[in-house]
mmCIF file of N, CA and C in Angstrom:
data_model
loop_
_atom_site.group_PDB
_atom_site.id
_atom_site.type_symbol
_atom_site.label_atom_id
_atom_site.label_comp_id
_atom_site.label_asym_id
_atom_site.label_seq_id
_atom_site.Cartn_x
_atom_site.Cartn_y
_atom_site.Cartn_z
ATOM 1 N N MET Z 27 -9.002 -55.212 -17.304
ATOM 2 C CA MET Z 27 -10.147 -56.003 -16.630
ATOM 3 C C MET Z 27 -11.299 -54.900 -16.754
ATOM 4 N N PRO Z 28 -12.316 -55.627 -16.519
ATOM 5 C CA PRO Z 28 -12.967 -55.438 -16.482
ATOM 6 C C PRO Z 28 -13.753 -54.535 -15.607
ATOM 7 N N SER Z 29 -14.371 -53.661 -15.022
ATOM 8 C CA SER Z 29 -14.827 -53.138 -12.884
ATOM 9 C C SER Z 29 -16.067 -54.729 -12.765
ATOM 10 N N LEU Z 30 -16.348 -54.622 -11.420
ATOM 11 C CA LEU Z 30 -17.376 -54.882 -10.623
ATOM 12 C C LEU Z 30 -17.874 -54.431 -11.274
ATOM 13 N N ARG Z 31 -18.550 -53.627 -11.973
ATOM 14 C CA ARG Z 31 -19.803 -53.045 -11.957
ATOM 15 C C ARG Z 31 -19.520 -53.906 -13.468
ATOM 16 N N ASP Z 32 -19.223 -54.083 -14.106
ATOM 17 C CA ASP Z 32 -19.485 -54.562 -15.639
ATOM 18 C C ASP Z 32 -19.802 -55.940 -15.805
ATOM 19 N N GLN Z 33 -18.553 -56.581 -14.506
ATOM 20 C CA GLN Z 33 -19.219 -57.788 -14.925
ATOM 21 C C GLN Z 33 -20.761 -58.294 -13.447
ATOM 22 N N LEU Z 34 -20.996 -57.418 -13.185
ATOM 23 C CA LEU Z 34 -22.452 -57.570 -12.248
ATOM 24 C C LEU Z 34 -23.840 -57.048 -13.044
ATOM 25 N N GLY Z 35 -23.453 -56.339 -14.569
ATOM 26 C CA GLY Z 35 -23.815 -56.283 -14.930
ATOM 27 C C GLY Z 35 -24.854 -56.650 -16.260
ATOM 28 N N GLY Z 36 -24.892 -57.878 -15.810
ATOM 29 C CA GLY Z 36 -25.125 -58.539 -17.616
ATOM 30 C C GLY Z 36 -26.641 -58.967 -16.600
ATOM 31 N N LEU Z 37 -27.281 -59.208 -17.777
ATOM 32 C CA LEU Z 37 -28.791 -59.404 -17.582
ATOM 33 C C LEU Z 37 -28.382 -61.165 -16.722
ATOM 34 N N VAL Z 38 -29.249 -61.143 -15.847
ATOM 35 C CA VAL Z 38 -29.715 -62.870 -14.865
ATOM 36 C C VAL Z 38 -30.242 -63.566 -16.154
ATOM 37 N N TYR Z 39 -31.556 -63.025 -15.837
ATOM 38 C CA TYR Z 39 -32.830 -63.336 -16.470
ATOM 39 C C TYR Z 39 -33.740 -62.326 -16.344
ATOM 40 N N SER Z 40 -34.326 -63.133 -17.575
ATOM 41 C CA SER Z 40 -35.638 -62.186 -18.192
ATOM 42 C C SER Z 40 -36.768 -63.461 -18.292
ATOM 43 N N THR Z 41 -38.102 -63.391 -18.541
ATOM 44 C CA THR Z 41 -39.034 -64.194 -18.901
ATOM 45 C C THR Z 41 -39.760 -62.493 -20.966
ATOM 46 N N ASP Z 42 -38.530 -61.177 -21.001
ATOM 47 C CA ASP Z 42 -38.841 -61.298 -22.690
ATOM 48 C C ASP Z 42 -39.058 -61.951 -23.581
ATOM 49 N N GLN Z 43 -37.727 -62.064 -23.579
ATOM 50 C CA GLN Z 43 -37.012 -62.959 -24.533
ATOM 51 C C GLN Z 43 -38.086 -65.142 -24.724
ATOM 52 N N GLY Z 44 -38.708 -65.432 -23.528
ATOM 53 C CA GLY Z 44 -38.640 -66.437 -23.996
ATOM 54 C C GLY Z 44 -37.361 -67.459 -23.772
ATOM 55 N N ASP Z 45 -37.265 -68.584 -23.624
ATOM 56 C CA ASP Z 45 -36.569 -70.165 -24.020
ATOM 57 C C ASP Z 45 -35.214 -69.724 -24.628
ATOM 58 N N THR Z 46 -33.609 -69.909 -24.112
ATOM 59 C CA THR Z 46 -32.887 -69.127 -24.783
ATOM 60 C C THR Z 46 -31.734 -70.513 -24.784
ATOM 61 N N CYS Z 47 -31.374 -70.348 -25.630
ATOM 62 C CA CYS Z 47 -30.212 -70.389 -25.838
ATOM 63 C C CYS Z 47 -29.075 -71.031 -24.955
ATOM 64 N N PRO Z 48 -28.486 -72.440 -24.296
ATOM 65 C CA PRO Z 48 -27.536 -72.825 -23.177
ATOM 66 C C PRO Z 48 -26.483 -72.021 -23.944
ATOM 67 N N ALA Z 49 -25.837 -71.655 -25.213
ATOM 68 C CA ALA Z 49 -24.906 -72.216 -25.790
ATOM 69 C C ALA Z 49 -24.723 -70.555 -26.077
ATOM 70 N N CYS Z 50 -25.513 -70.366 -27.171
ATOM 71 C CA CYS Z 50 -25.774 -69.090 -27.665
ATOM 72 C C CYS Z 50 -26.063 -67.075 -27.114
ATOM 73 N N ARG Z 51 -26.492 -67.574 -26.066
ATOM 74 C CA ARG Z 51 -27.552 -67.749 -25.136
ATOM 75 C C ARG Z 51 -28.952 -66.303 -26.096
ATOM 76 N N GLU Z 52 -29.339 -67.186 -26.844
ATOM 77 C CA GLU Z 52 -29.661 -66.230 -27.777
ATOM 78 C C GLU Z 52 -31.068 -67.395 -28.231
ATOM 79 N N PRO Z 53 -32.503 -66.072 -27.886
ATOM 80 C CA PRO Z 53 -33.641 -67.160 -27.849
ATOM 81 C C PRO Z 53 -33.982 -68.036 -28.537
ATOM 82 N N LEU Z 54 -34.481 -68.790 -28.442
ATOM 83 C CA LEU Z 54 -34.966 -70.600 -29.362
ATOM 84 C C LEU Z 54 -34.880 -70.175 -31.289
ATOM 85 N N ASP Z 55 -35.968 -69.338 -30.760
ATOM 86 C CA ASP Z 55 -36.321 -68.907 -32.636
ATOM 87 C C ASP Z 55 -35.540 -68.464 -33.719
ATOM 88 N N LYS Z 56 -34.452 -67.845 -32.936
ATOM 89 C CA LYS Z 56 -33.669 -66.973 -33.315
ATOM 90 C C LYS Z 56 -31.934 -67.956 -33.260
ATOM 91 N N CYS Z 57 -30.980 -69.006 -32.455
ATOM 92 C CA CYS Z 57 -30.132 -69.351 -32.357
ATOM 93 C C CYS Z 57 -30.039 -70.152 -33.263
ATOM 94 N N ARG Z 58 -28.648 -69.938 -34.202
ATOM 95 C CA ARG Z 58 -28.366 -70.423 -34.835
ATOM 96 C C ARG Z 58 -27.410 -71.553 -34.871
ATOM 97 N N CYS Z 59 -26.894 -71.967 -33.934
ATOM 98 C CA CYS Z 59 -26.147 -73.133 -33.370
ATOM 99 C C CYS Z 59 -26.060 -74.660 -34.059
ATOM 100 N N GLU Z 60 -27.232 -74.711 -33.967
ATOM 101 C CA GLU Z 60 -27.946 -76.201 -35.198
ATOM 102 C C GLU Z 60 -27.208 -75.588 -36.433
ATOM 103 N N GLU Z 61 -27.254 -74.593 -37.164
ATOM 104 C CA GLU Z 61 -26.874 -74.469 -39.099
ATOM 105 C C GLU Z 61 -25.737 -74.278 -39.063
ATOM 106 N N LEU Z 62 -24.191 -73.789 -37.254
ATOM 107 C CA LEU Z 62 -23.032 -73.440 -37.664
ATOM 108 C C LEU Z 62 -22.706 -75.060 -37.364
ATOM 109 N N ALA Z 63 -22.979 -76.120 -36.287
ATOM 110 C CA ALA Z 63 -22.184 -76.758 -36.475
ATOM 111 C C ALA Z 63 -22.543 -77.667 -37.706
ATOM 112 N N GLU Z 64 -24.239 -77.243 -38.567
ATOM 113 C CA GLU Z 64 -24.129 -78.670 -39.622
ATOM 114 C C GLU Z 64 -23.509 -78.225 -40.993
ATOM 115 N N GLN Z 65 -22.888 -76.053 -41.009
ATOM 116 C CA GLN Z 65 -21.645 -75.636 -42.110
ATOM 117 C C GLN Z 65 -20.660 -76.336 -41.630
ATOM 118 N N GLU Z 66 -19.821 -76.095 -40.017
ATOM 119 C CA GLU Z 66 -18.597 -76.735 -39.340
ATOM 120 C C GLU Z 66 -18.695 -78.610 -40.036
ATOM 121 N N ARG Z 67 -19.482 -79.374 -40.436
ATOM 122 C CA ARG Z 67 -18.809 -80.250 -40.656
ATOM 123 C C ARG Z 67 -19.115 -80.687 -42.298
ATOM 124 N N ILE Z 68 -19.125 -79.998 -42.320
ATOM 125 C CA ILE Z 68 -19.083 -80.306 -44.075
ATOM 126 C C ILE Z 68 -17.556 -79.822 -43.878
ATOM 127 N N ALA Z 69 -17.755 -78.463 -43.867
ATOM 128 C CA ALA Z 69 -16.357 -77.501 -43.974
ATOM 129 C C ALA Z 69 -15.070 -79.271 -43.645
ATOM 130 N N ALA Z 70 -14.838 -79.596 -42.692
ATOM 131 C CA ALA Z 70 -14.274 -80.613 -41.552
ATOM 132 C C ALA Z 70 -13.889 -81.186 -43.462
ATOM 133 N N LEU Z 71 -15.116 -81.995 -44.041
ATOM 134 C CA LEU Z 71 -15.166 -82.871 -45.063
ATOM 135 C C LEU Z 71 -13.930 -83.464 -45.590
ATOM 136 N N ASP Z 72 -13.111 -84.018 -46.646
ATOM 137 C CA ASP Z 72 -11.743 -83.888 -48.140
ATOM 138 C C ASP Z 72 -12.790 -83.916 -49.063
ATOM 139 N N GLY Z 73 -14.285 -84.644 -48.544
ATOM 140 C CA GLY Z 73 -14.025 -84.261 -50.454
ATOM 141 C C GLY Z 73 -14.308 -85.685 -51.065
ATOM 142 N N ILE Z 74 -13.720 -87.277 -49.743
ATOM 143 C CA ILE Z 74 -14.174 -88.324 -50.375
ATOM 144 C C ILE Z 74 -15.019 -89.376 -49.116
ATOM 145 N N VAL Z 75 -16.086 -90.058 -50.325
ATOM 146 C CA VAL Z 75 -16.531 -90.228 -49.899
ATOM 147 C C VAL Z 75 -16.380 -91.812 -49.567
ATOM 148 N N ARG Z 76 -16.550 -91.787 -47.470
ATOM 149 C CA ARG Z 76 -15.832 -93.512 -47.002
ATOM 150 C C ARG Z 76 -17.251 -94.811 -47.177
ATOM 151 N N ILE Z 77 -16.850 -95.920 -47.121
ATOM 152 C CA ILE Z 77 -18.131 -96.874 -47.748
ATOM 153 C C ILE Z 77 -17.340 -98.330 -46.487
ATOM 154 N N ARG Z 78 -17.290 -98.264 -45.561
ATOM 155 C CA ARG Z 78 -16.560 -99.517 -44.902
ATOM 156 C C ARG Z 78 -18.369 -100.169 -43.872
ATOM 157 N N ARG Z 79 -18.072 -101.904 -44.075
ATOM 158 C CA ARG Z 79 -18.616 -102.422 -43.115
ATOM 159 C C ARG Z 79 -18.116 -102.873 -42.087
ATOM 160 N N GLU Z 80 -19.412 -102.437 -41.085
ATOM 161 C CA GLU Z 80 -19.593 -102.850 -39.753
ATOM 162 C C GLU Z 80 -20.616 -104.145 -39.664
ATOM 163 N N THR Z 81 -19.728 -104.283 -38.163
ATOM 164 C CA THR Z 81 -20.992 -105.100 -36.901
ATOM 165 C C THR Z 81 -20.469 -104.623 -35.871
ATOM 166 N N SER Z 82 -20.106 -104.826 -35.538
ATOM 167 C CA SER Z 82 -19.253 -104.639 -34.126
ATOM 168 C C SER Z 82 -21.201 -103.024 -33.166
ATOM 169 N N GLY Z 83 -21.181 -103.895 -32.079
ATOM 170 C CA GLY Z 83 -22.817 -102.807 -31.369
ATOM 171 C C GLY Z 83 -23.807 -103.677 -31.922
ATOM 172 N N ARG Z 84 -23.534 -104.772 -33.399
ATOM 173 C CA ARG Z 84 -24.735 -104.689 -33.944
ATOM 174 C C ARG Z 84 -25.588 -105.642 -33.654
ATOM 175 N N LYS Z 85 -25.218 -107.120 -32.996
ATOM 176 C CA LYS Z 85 -25.419 -108.625 -32.082
ATOM 177 C C LYS Z 85 -24.504 -108.754 -33.591
ATOM 178 N N GLY Z 86 -23.473 -108.821 -34.357
ATOM 179 C CA GLY Z 86 -22.892 -110.015 -35.530
ATOM 180 C C GLY Z 86 -23.770 -109.156 -36.780
ATOM 181 N N LYS Z 87 -24.649 -108.122 -36.725
ATOM 182 C CA LYS Z 87 -25.229 -108.086 -38.381
ATOM 183 C C LYS Z 87 -24.947 -106.890 -38.618
ATOM 184 N N GLY Z 88 -24.036 -106.789 -39.979
ATOM 185 C CA GLY Z 88 -23.258 -106.037 -41.074
ATOM 186 C C GLY Z 88 -24.088 -105.315 -41.399
ATOM 187 N N VAL Z 89 -23.665 -104.380 -41.373
ATOM 188 C CA VAL Z 89 -24.217 -102.583 -42.532
ATOM 189 C C VAL Z 89 -22.666 -101.678 -42.161
ATOM 190 N N THR Z 90 -23.332 -101.406 -44.291
ATOM 191 C CA THR Z 90 -22.539 -100.755 -44.341
ATOM 192 C C THR Z 90 -22.578 -98.634 -44.730
ATOM 193 N N THR Z 91 -21.638 -98.757 -44.375
ATOM 194 C CA THR Z 91 -22.332 -97.373 -44.202
ATOM 195 C C THR Z 91 -21.708 -96.626 -44.515
ATOM 196 N N LEU Z 92 -21.931 -95.127 -44.999
ATOM 197 C CA LEU Z 92 -20.550 -94.077 -45.118
ATOM 198 C C LEU Z 92 -20.829 -92.783 -45.421
ATOM 199 N N THR Z 93 -19.384 -91.721 -45.225
ATOM 200 C CA THR Z 93 -18.996 -91.611 -44.842
ATOM 201 C C THR Z 93 -18.374 -90.213 -45.262
ATOM 202 N N GLY Z 94 -18.771 -88.844 -45.375
ATOM 203 C CA GLY Z 94 -17.979 -88.187 -45.992
ATOM 204 C C GLY Z 94 -18.494 -87.437 -47.189
ATOM 205 N N ILE Z 95 -19.993 -87.616 -46.948
ATOM 206 C CA ILE Z 95 -20.401 -87.137 -47.867
ATOM 207 C C ILE Z 95 -21.167 -85.535 -47.925
ATOM 208 N N PRO Z 96 -20.638 -85.094 -48.627
ATOM 209 C CA PRO Z 96 -21.133 -83.259 -48.086
ATOM 210 C C PRO Z 96 -22.161 -82.421 -48.726
ATOM 211 N N LEU Z 97 -22.827 -83.146 -47.960
ATOM 212 C CA LEU Z 97 -24.051 -82.841 -47.779
ATOM 213 C C LEU Z 97 -25.296 -82.471 -47.079
ATOM 214 N N PRO Z 98 -25.709 -81.294 -46.362
ATOM 215 C CA PRO Z 98 -26.855 -81.572 -45.753
ATOM 216 C C PRO Z 98 -27.830 -82.758 -45.226
ATOM 217 N N GLU Z 99 -27.469 -82.101 -43.593
ATOM 218 C CA GLU Z 99 -28.545 -83.037 -43.160
ATOM 219 C C GLU Z 99 -30.158 -83.326 -43.838
ATOM 220 N N SER Z 100 -30.264 -82.411 -43.810
ATOM 221 C CA SER Z 100 -31.700 -82.430 -45.021
ATOM 222 C C SER Z 100 -31.803 -83.745 -46.585
ATOM 223 N N GLU Z 101 -31.050 -83.047 -46.984
ATOM 224 C CA GLU Z 101 -30.254 -83.688 -48.811
ATOM 225 C C GLU Z 101 -29.325 -85.140 -48.004
ATOM 226 N N LEU Z 102 -29.189 -85.132 -47.314
ATOM 227 C CA LEU Z 102 -27.816 -86.274 -46.636
ATOM 228 C C LEU Z 102 -29.406 -87.704 -46.899
ATOM 229 N N THR Z 103 -30.535 -87.383 -45.714
ATOM 230 C CA THR Z 103 -31.352 -88.044 -45.747
ATOM 231 C C THR Z 103 -32.335 -88.807 -47.265
ATOM 232 N N ALA Z 104 -32.804 -87.235 -47.843
ATOM 233 C CA ALA Z 104 -32.832 -87.731 -49.016
ATOM 234 C C ALA Z 104 -32.627 -88.960 -50.123
ATOM 235 N N LEU Z 105 -30.511 -88.359 -49.847
ATOM 236 C CA LEU Z 105 -29.891 -89.759 -50.591
ATOM 237 C C LEU Z 105 -29.794 -91.046 -50.094
ATOM 238 N N ALA Z 106 -29.258 -90.664 -49.083
ATOM 239 C CA ALA Z 106 -29.969 -91.974 -47.872
ATOM 240 C C ALA Z 106 -30.604 -92.484 -48.862
ATOM 241 N N LYS Z 107 -32.625 -92.610 -49.670
ATOM 242 C CA LYS Z 107 -34.305 -93.095 -49.596
ATOM 243 C C LYS Z 107 -33.391 -93.485 -50.944
ATOM 244 N N ARG Z 108 -33.198 -92.267 -51.655
ATOM 245 C CA ARG Z 108 -32.836 -93.192 -53.039
ATOM 246 C C ARG Z 108 -31.482 -95.291 -52.883
ATOM 247 N N LEU Z 109 -30.531 -94.418 -51.592
ATOM 248 C CA LEU Z 109 -30.020 -94.986 -51.917
ATOM 249 C C LEU Z 109 -29.837 -96.718 -51.709
ATOM 250 N N LYS Z 110 -30.806 -96.934 -50.674
ATOM 251 C CA LYS Z 110 -32.368 -98.121 -49.655
ATOM 252 C C LYS Z 110 -32.888 -98.566 -50.550
ATOM 253 N N LYS Z 111 -33.182 -97.810 -51.784
ATOM 254 C CA LYS Z 111 -34.819 -97.699 -53.046
ATOM 255 C C LYS Z 111 -33.100 -98.239 -53.309
ATOM 256 N N ARG Z 112 -32.548 -98.591 -54.339
ATOM 257 C CA ARG Z 112 -31.577 -99.250 -54.520
ATOM 258 C C ARG Z 112 -30.680 -100.774 -54.173
ATOM 259 N N CYS Z 113 -30.457 -100.297 -53.411
ATOM 260 C CA CYS Z 113 -30.778 -101.942 -52.691
ATOM 261 C C CYS Z 113 -30.874 -102.049 -52.334
ATOM 262 N N GLY Z 114 -32.447 -102.233 -52.137
ATOM 263 C CA GLY Z 114 -33.826 -102.541 -51.445
ATOM 264 C C GLY Z 114 -34.328 -103.223 -49.994
ATOM 265 N N THR Z 115 -33.016 -102.353 -49.776
ATOM 266 C CA THR Z 115 -32.830 -102.370 -47.494
ATOM 267 C C THR Z 115 -33.279 -101.822 -47.226
ATOM 268 N N GLY Z 116 -33.370 -100.997 -45.434
ATOM 269 C CA GLY Z 116 -33.889 -100.508 -44.715
ATOM 270 C C GLY Z 116 -32.105 -99.547 -44.565
ATOM 271 N N GLY Z 117 -32.230 -99.181 -43.777
ATOM 272 C CA GLY Z 117 -30.923 -97.871 -43.112
ATOM 273 C C GLY Z 117 -31.265 -97.240 -43.072
ATOM 274 N N SER Z 118 -30.282 -96.290 -41.666
ATOM 275 C CA SER Z 118 -31.076 -94.593 -41.311
ATOM 276 C C SER Z 118 -29.783 -93.936 -41.489
ATOM 277 N N VAL Z 119 -30.010 -92.454 -41.637
ATOM 278 C CA VAL Z 119 -29.150 -91.441 -41.086
ATOM 279 C C VAL Z 119 -28.554 -90.800 -39.689
ATOM 280 N N LYS Z 120 -27.008 -91.372 -38.404
ATOM 281 C CA LYS Z 120 -27.317 -90.996 -37.851
ATOM 282 C C LYS Z 120 -25.947 -89.597 -37.646
ATOM 283 N N ASN Z 121 -26.180 -88.585 -37.269
ATOM 284 C CA ASN Z 121 -25.134 -87.802 -37.058
ATOM 285 C C ASN Z 121 -23.848 -87.734 -38.481
ATOM 286 N N GLY Z 122 -24.517 -87.559 -39.976
ATOM 287 C CA GLY Z 122 -24.394 -87.518 -41.172
ATOM 288 C C GLY Z 122 -23.349 -88.850 -41.471
ATOM 289 N N VAL Z 123 -24.157 -89.601 -40.998
ATOM 290 C CA VAL Z 123 -23.414 -90.690 -40.839
ATOM 291 C C VAL Z 123 -25.055 -91.898 -42.177
ATOM 292 N N ILE Z 124 -24.164 -92.178 -43.234
ATOM 293 C CA ILE Z 124 -25.759 -93.126 -43.121
ATOM 294 C C ILE Z 124 -25.174 -94.447 -43.893
ATOM 295 N N GLU Z 125 -26.822 -95.377 -43.098
ATOM 296 C CA GLU Z 125 -26.516 -96.732 -42.097
ATOM 297 C C GLU Z 125 -27.169 -97.349 -43.368
ATOM 298 N N ILE Z 126 -26.565 -98.219 -44.928
ATOM 299 C CA ILE Z 126 -27.510 -98.737 -45.216
ATOM 300 C C ILE Z 126 -26.874 -100.377 -44.349
ATOM 301 N N GLN Z 127 -28.439 -101.939 -44.322
ATOM 302 C CA GLN Z 127 -28.720 -103.204 -43.544
ATOM 303 C C GLN Z 127 -27.654 -104.007 -44.390
ATOM 304 N N GLY Z 128 -27.252 -104.493 -44.488
ATOM 305 C CA GLY Z 128 -25.981 -106.028 -45.391
ATOM 306 C C GLY Z 128 -24.354 -105.384 -45.448
ATOM 307 N N ASP Z 129 -24.408 -105.257 -46.343
ATOM 308 C CA ASP Z 129 -23.345 -106.432 -46.413
ATOM 309 C C ASP Z 129 -23.563 -105.479 -48.362
ATOM 310 N N GLN Z 130 -23.398 -103.389 -48.900
ATOM 311 C CA GLN Z 130 -23.624 -103.267 -50.164
ATOM 312 C C GLN Z 130 -22.576 -102.495 -50.425
ATOM 313 N N ARG Z 131 -21.622 -102.475 -50.602
ATOM 314 C CA ARG Z 131 -20.940 -101.750 -51.456
ATOM 315 C C ARG Z 131 -20.195 -101.490 -51.788
ATOM 316 N N GLU Z 132 -20.414 -103.155 -52.584
ATOM 317 C CA GLU Z 132 -20.080 -102.156 -54.329
ATOM 318 C C GLU Z 132 -21.489 -102.120 -55.082
ATOM 319 N N ALA Z 133 -22.330 -102.204 -54.707
ATOM 320 C CA ALA Z 133 -23.425 -101.056 -55.495
ATOM 321 C C ALA Z 133 -24.020 -99.980 -54.685
ATOM 322 N N LEU Z 134 -23.727 -99.050 -53.893
ATOM 323 C CA LEU Z 134 -23.732 -97.833 -53.169
ATOM 324 C C LEU Z 134 -22.439 -97.415 -54.355
ATOM 325 N N LYS Z 135 -20.644 -98.589 -53.786
ATOM 326 C CA LYS Z 135 -19.803 -97.799 -55.075
ATOM 327 C C LYS Z 135 -19.826 -96.924 -56.567
ATOM 328 N N GLN Z 136 -20.717 -97.486 -57.025
ATOM 329 C CA GLN Z 136 -21.138 -97.215 -58.078
ATOM 330 C C GLN Z 136 -22.455 -96.327 -58.305
ATOM 331 N N ALA Z 137 -22.856 -96.828 -57.537
ATOM 332 C CA ALA Z 137 -24.087 -95.887 -57.167
ATOM 333 C C ALA Z 137 -23.905 -93.752 -57.536
ATOM 334 N N LEU Z 138 -23.493 -94.323 -56.032
ATOM 335 C CA LEU Z 138 -22.140 -92.875 -55.871
ATOM 336 C C LEU Z 138 -21.703 -92.132 -56.365
ATOM 337 N N THR Z 139 -20.239 -93.404 -57.691
ATOM 338 C CA THR Z 139 -19.625 -93.059 -58.797
ATOM 339 C C THR Z 139 -20.136 -92.543 -59.575
ATOM 340 N N GLU Z 140 -21.663 -93.003 -60.241
ATOM 341 C CA GLU Z 140 -22.551 -92.097 -60.852
ATOM 342 C C GLU Z 140 -23.020 -91.021 -60.662
ATOM 343 N N LEU Z 141 -23.775 -91.020 -59.627
ATOM 344 C CA LEU Z 141 -23.566 -89.284 -58.542
ATOM 345 C C LEU Z 141 -22.108 -88.210 -58.617
ATOM 346 N N GLY Z 142 -21.293 -88.804 -59.041
ATOM 347 C CA GLY Z 142 -20.264 -87.064 -59.931
ATOM 348 C C GLY Z 142 -19.777 -87.668 -57.273
ATOM 349 N N TYR Z 143 -18.363 -88.383 -57.256
ATOM 350 C CA TYR Z 143 -18.361 -88.347 -56.117
ATOM 351 C C TYR Z 143 -17.219 -89.475 -56.214
ATOM 352 N N THR Z 144 -16.282 -89.451 -54.903
ATOM 353 C CA THR Z 144 -14.804 -89.771 -55.247
ATOM 354 C C THR Z 144 -15.495 -90.395 -54.632
ATOM 355 N N VAL Z 145 -15.235 -92.574 -53.957
ATOM 356 C CA VAL Z 145 -15.439 -92.878 -53.249
ATOM 357 C C VAL Z 145 -14.110 -94.313 -53.528
ATOM 358 N N LYS Z 146 -13.839 -94.494 -51.683
ATOM 359 C CA LYS Z 146 -13.195 -94.612 -51.666
ATOM 360 C C LYS Z 146 -13.853 -95.848 -50.599
ATOM 361 N N LEU Z 147 -13.758 -97.583 -50.830
ATOM 362 C CA LEU Z 147 -14.278 -98.915 -49.838
ATOM 363 C C LEU Z 147 -12.940 -98.665 -48.745
ATOM 364 N N ALA Z 148 -13.137 -97.842 -47.270
ATOM 365 C CA ALA Z 148 -12.423 -98.444 -46.854
ATOM 366 C C ALA Z 148 -12.582 -99.890 -45.202
ATOM 367 N N GLY Z 149 -11.449 -99.987 -44.416
ATOM 368 C CA GLY Z 149 -12.168 -100.860 -43.645
ATOM 369 C C GLY Z 149 -12.005 -102.820 -44.005
ATOM 370 N N GLY Z 150 -12.834 -102.932 -43.107
ATOM 371 C CA GLY Z 150 -12.738 -105.030 -43.621
ATOM 372 C C GLY Z 150 -14.086 -104.753 -44.507
#
């Protein structure tokens, strides 16, 4: 058990470093929390891209979602742009999930298979 002196001896506040990350206590310019979280997200994937159609919470409008693509966020955005262009619709990338407007499952499955991904149609 650490002594009372060791427990109270830590840095409480300092203006030397500027703002610090609340998770790792490093200065914001040296913080690697986002990078590590992205690596953990990619490591947790099983290598299968799942394509599903969702309507919940969208006022009945259907969206095709792509999950499980093992790419960093910047490359995921570039892939989403290519897929949206191929389908001729809009969409976005949120939390590692690509959303394409409308029911585009077959076209997306074909496009991702051509790019070398293992693809499964999931859900209804």
